Amino acid sequence: MAKTTASLPQGTRDFTADTLRKRNFILATIRTVFELYGYEPLETPALEQLDTLMGKYGEEGDKLIFKILNNGLHDPANVDKARAAFEQVIAGKNDKDLTSRALRYDLTIPFARYVAMNIGQLTLPFRRYQMQPVWRADRPQKGRYREFYQCDADVVGSYSLVNEVELVFIYSTVFNRLGIPATIKINNRKILAALAIACGAEDQLTPITMAIDKLDKIGPEKVSLELSQRGLQPGQIEFILKYLGISGSPAAMINEAEAMLGESETGRKGIEEIRFILDYVQAAGWAENAPAGKTAASLAIDFTLARGLNYYTGTIFEVKADGVRIGSIGGGGRYDDLTGTFGVPGIPGVGISFGVDRIFDVMEELQLFPDSLGAGPAVLFFNGGEAESRAAFRLMQALRSNGIAAELYHEAAKADKQFKYAEKKQIRYMISLSGRDLPPGHCFIKNLATGKQENIPVTSLVGYPY
Amino acid sequence: MAKTTASLPQGTRDFTADTLRKRNFILATIRTVFELYGYEPLETPALEQLDTLMGKYGEEGDKLIFKILNNGLHDPANVDKARAAFEQVIAGKNDKDLTSRALRYDLTIPFARYVAMNIGQLTLPFRRYQMQPVWRADRPQKGRYREFYQCDADVVGSYSLVNEVELVFIYSTVFNRLGIPATIKINNRKILAALAIACGAEDQLTPITMAIDKLDKIGPEKVSLELSQRGLQPGQIEFILKYLGISGSPAAMINEAEAMLGESETGRKGIEEIRFILDYVQAAGWAENAPAGKTAASLAIDFTLARGLNYYTGTIFEVKADGVRIGSIGGGGRYDDLTGTFGVPGIPGVGISFGVDRIFDVMEELQLFPDSLGAGPAVLFFNGGEAESRAAFRLMQALRSNGIAAELYHEAAKADKQFKYAEKKQIRYMISLSGRDLPPGHCFIKNLATGKQENIPVTSLVGYPY
């Protein structure tokens, strides 16, 4: 076989039928639930203005944005400006005379851009979902790609905590439908802010949040060390560790947090919000939401949840797959100002995201994909030569019209070649219109899994239980 | 309302719910038919190596490819090479030290690259379909965008003309299902080659094909003029015009073409192929394929069909929507060598493509989209305050569990505000748990289209005929 000269860019993948059917099963499940909750689809272009993206993802993020080279740089009218722009770029800056557009890096900023541009036409609260690939020039490694799907739902223009309750139900419904045992963890940024206030380090909120965010990975001792290096005193660190150690029933946890942090207005607000959500979720039928006879997703307070450095201001979420060693499979939270950076301030919202690649891996590990997803067409008609192939084609069209996927082998090859093709494509039945002792108007139908063969009238083919 | 500073790159679009539901209706219809015919999905990355794309689309095409700026150009290790590469680029060349990747320009070349890379693992004949956006730096104008969907099906590794027959049926089935009255036009590149041979201008095949390709737009007189400018003699031009004027029943057309072009081996082969396809299509039940009571797609020989400058070598297809003034809504053909350019020669195939944007426009013009596509959730629950909202939420969850999309208004706002929201979102029913004379355990349900309101037991909500 000749060897190709072609290759794929590092960190990108071709998706073949087997993988796509599984990924689309996940996406279709999520989409169905989003639609049941009144969320509307949105798709934004792969290309955004460079200005729209730059400066939104931190210094590290900026470096990972794929920029598009402007077209027509060799046009004499552009060359001088392009050369000056190029010098800016190799000095580590951006310049629109060399690249004025870039590839979508996430779905949140394009959504914010969309809301800012269309705020006058939107019916608020506006619920949208978006499932599209994003691109990042990250160093590729196992499980990390330069092109991958994101899958977000956000509602903007509402401060109501009922939105948080709905998002918790969306998470649990999706994971219950997929069969993934999952824990939805919830915390509130106001509680973290109150922690900084209560230990007298209000100005240290960001380093405290960043240190707490690493607890899972580095453990409490290294968190203490980091806090100490940041200049926090032993008493303050002890207070923070006490907070991080809060455990027990949800009610007990909330009470203990309230005792520690309830003196500040911010603390009271955070506690009140998390209590509201938990009460409401129970009142709204959390227990009944579990699928019959299956493990249901659970909801848990996690005061150690911090969700890194970002724009969240209230409730924060994170979802873990129970019993699977993999990072979070979902996350999100409430923000106060989605579109301020685009000149339209005062649009609050709350959103969640599904980690499609990790959900895929979890479902593979737990063998949760339905067997039927991998299958090829139901039927292959044997090609026994010119006249027989025409008769087979006609019958095949009747099957297809009735929703049964079918193929006719493309030429009158030897039988073993045709059977081998059927096997490789995971086709379940082989139908032949000729053969020894076949009564007129009949065909052979062979179940390729069991090897069982029978002859039936061709008029029974459409109604056959494939 | 504050004005945004944000904008979209020229030639790109945000797709909102209304448009997406319609586009997805088209894509889902095509996908279902592809799957019924045993075609398997494939998705390739948006980014390809620049080498994979350059030189495949002609000089004009090359200019329209979006190239990605390499990351890390400002790294001291890269700056010198990048500067040299930049000088190449402004001289109109390509250089991998500045841009080594580019955005997908169509689906055919990425498919060829995929086949070349995976030929050892593929079961031939390999049937794949692919529905993804592509990007072109074309000057934007009405109906022409820089990001748009393509939708292709190809079968490779088979010379059998039964593949052509199947693709004709795929076209007719899709357009019948969408309700679009369509004509599938068919011709054969071998017949055009035989035309050049028969008029003694074998070396002029390309200019003859290009001139014929313009017949629709410029008419026979200008085609004559162009042929004359290309150096063809009056006798030759007369012969070509006679060929272009062939009309009548399919059998009569084929016979006349045979009389004119049947002397060359190429001509006989082309005639034989087109005759085989037409006969087979009839034998396979073309007439029965028509949907009951609806206009069915028709199949017609069009000897003036040329399909521009490309790699087709046998059958060529083009589809027009009957009675709609718009370009072709589909096209394709047979090629001899898909992957030779990637070092893997000898892989023949045949494929078709659907013009999704134009199909969308045709369906809008003929009002063919089902009314139900535009609708929002079925139900909005009225928010009558804290306690009522919790009871409503519980009922809403029961509806959602039963596949009925529902929302609860996010806060206890005034009634007219809640009704206005329902109207804007095209919600069909408003349900309220409170109101005058409401018997215990009942709710009001109002049909927002008719204004009719009734009260029913809340236990009847799941079974209500929304």
mmCIF file of C-alpha atoms in Angstrom, chain A residues 31 93 107 130 144 166 187 193 209 214 221 257 268 308 317 338 345 370 401 417 439 461 466:
data_model
loop_
_atom_site.group_PDB
_atom_site.id
_atom_site.type_symbol
_atom_site.label_atom_id
_atom_site.label_comp_id
_atom_site.label_asym_id
_atom_site.label_seq_id
_atom_site.Cartn_x
_atom_site.Cartn_y
_atom_site.Cartn_z
ATOM 1 C CA ARG A 31 -29.717 19.155 23.887
ATOM 2 C CA LYS A 93 1.959 42.530 20.923
ATOM 3 C CA LEU A 107 -18.333 29.920 24.223
ATOM 4 C CA GLN A 130 -24.494 26.486 22.670
ATOM 5 C CA ARG A 144 -5.958 17.648 25.944
ATOM 6 C CA GLU A 166 -33.109 24.734 37.384
ATOM 7 C CA ASN A 187 -20.672 26.618 46.924
ATOM 8 C CA ALA A 193 -15.465 36.525 50.224
ATOM 9 C CA THR A 209 -9.438 31.609 46.464
ATOM 10 C CA LYS A 214 -5.671 23.787 44.681
ATOM 11 C CA GLU A 221 -0.553 21.308 54.257
ATOM 12 C CA ALA A 257 -20.517 28.160 58.145
ATOM 13 C CA ARG A 268 -25.216 36.231 55.473
ATOM 14 C CA GLY A 308 -10.246 29.091 40.057
ATOM 15 C CA PHE A 317 -21.074 24.529 40.655
ATOM 16 C CA LEU A 338 -21.476 39.444 31.472
ATOM 17 C CA PRO A 345 -23.111 46.869 31.815
ATOM 18 C CA PRO A 370 -25.974 1.626 24.320
ATOM 19 C CA SER A 401 -38.491 3.825 2.621
ATOM 20 C CA LYS A 417 -15.713 -11.057 0.091
ATOM 21 C CA PRO A 439 -38.893 -21.283 -3.592
ATOM 22 C CA LEU A 461 -38.942 -8.301 4.141
ATOM 23 C CA TYR A 466 -34.474 -6.844 12.150
#
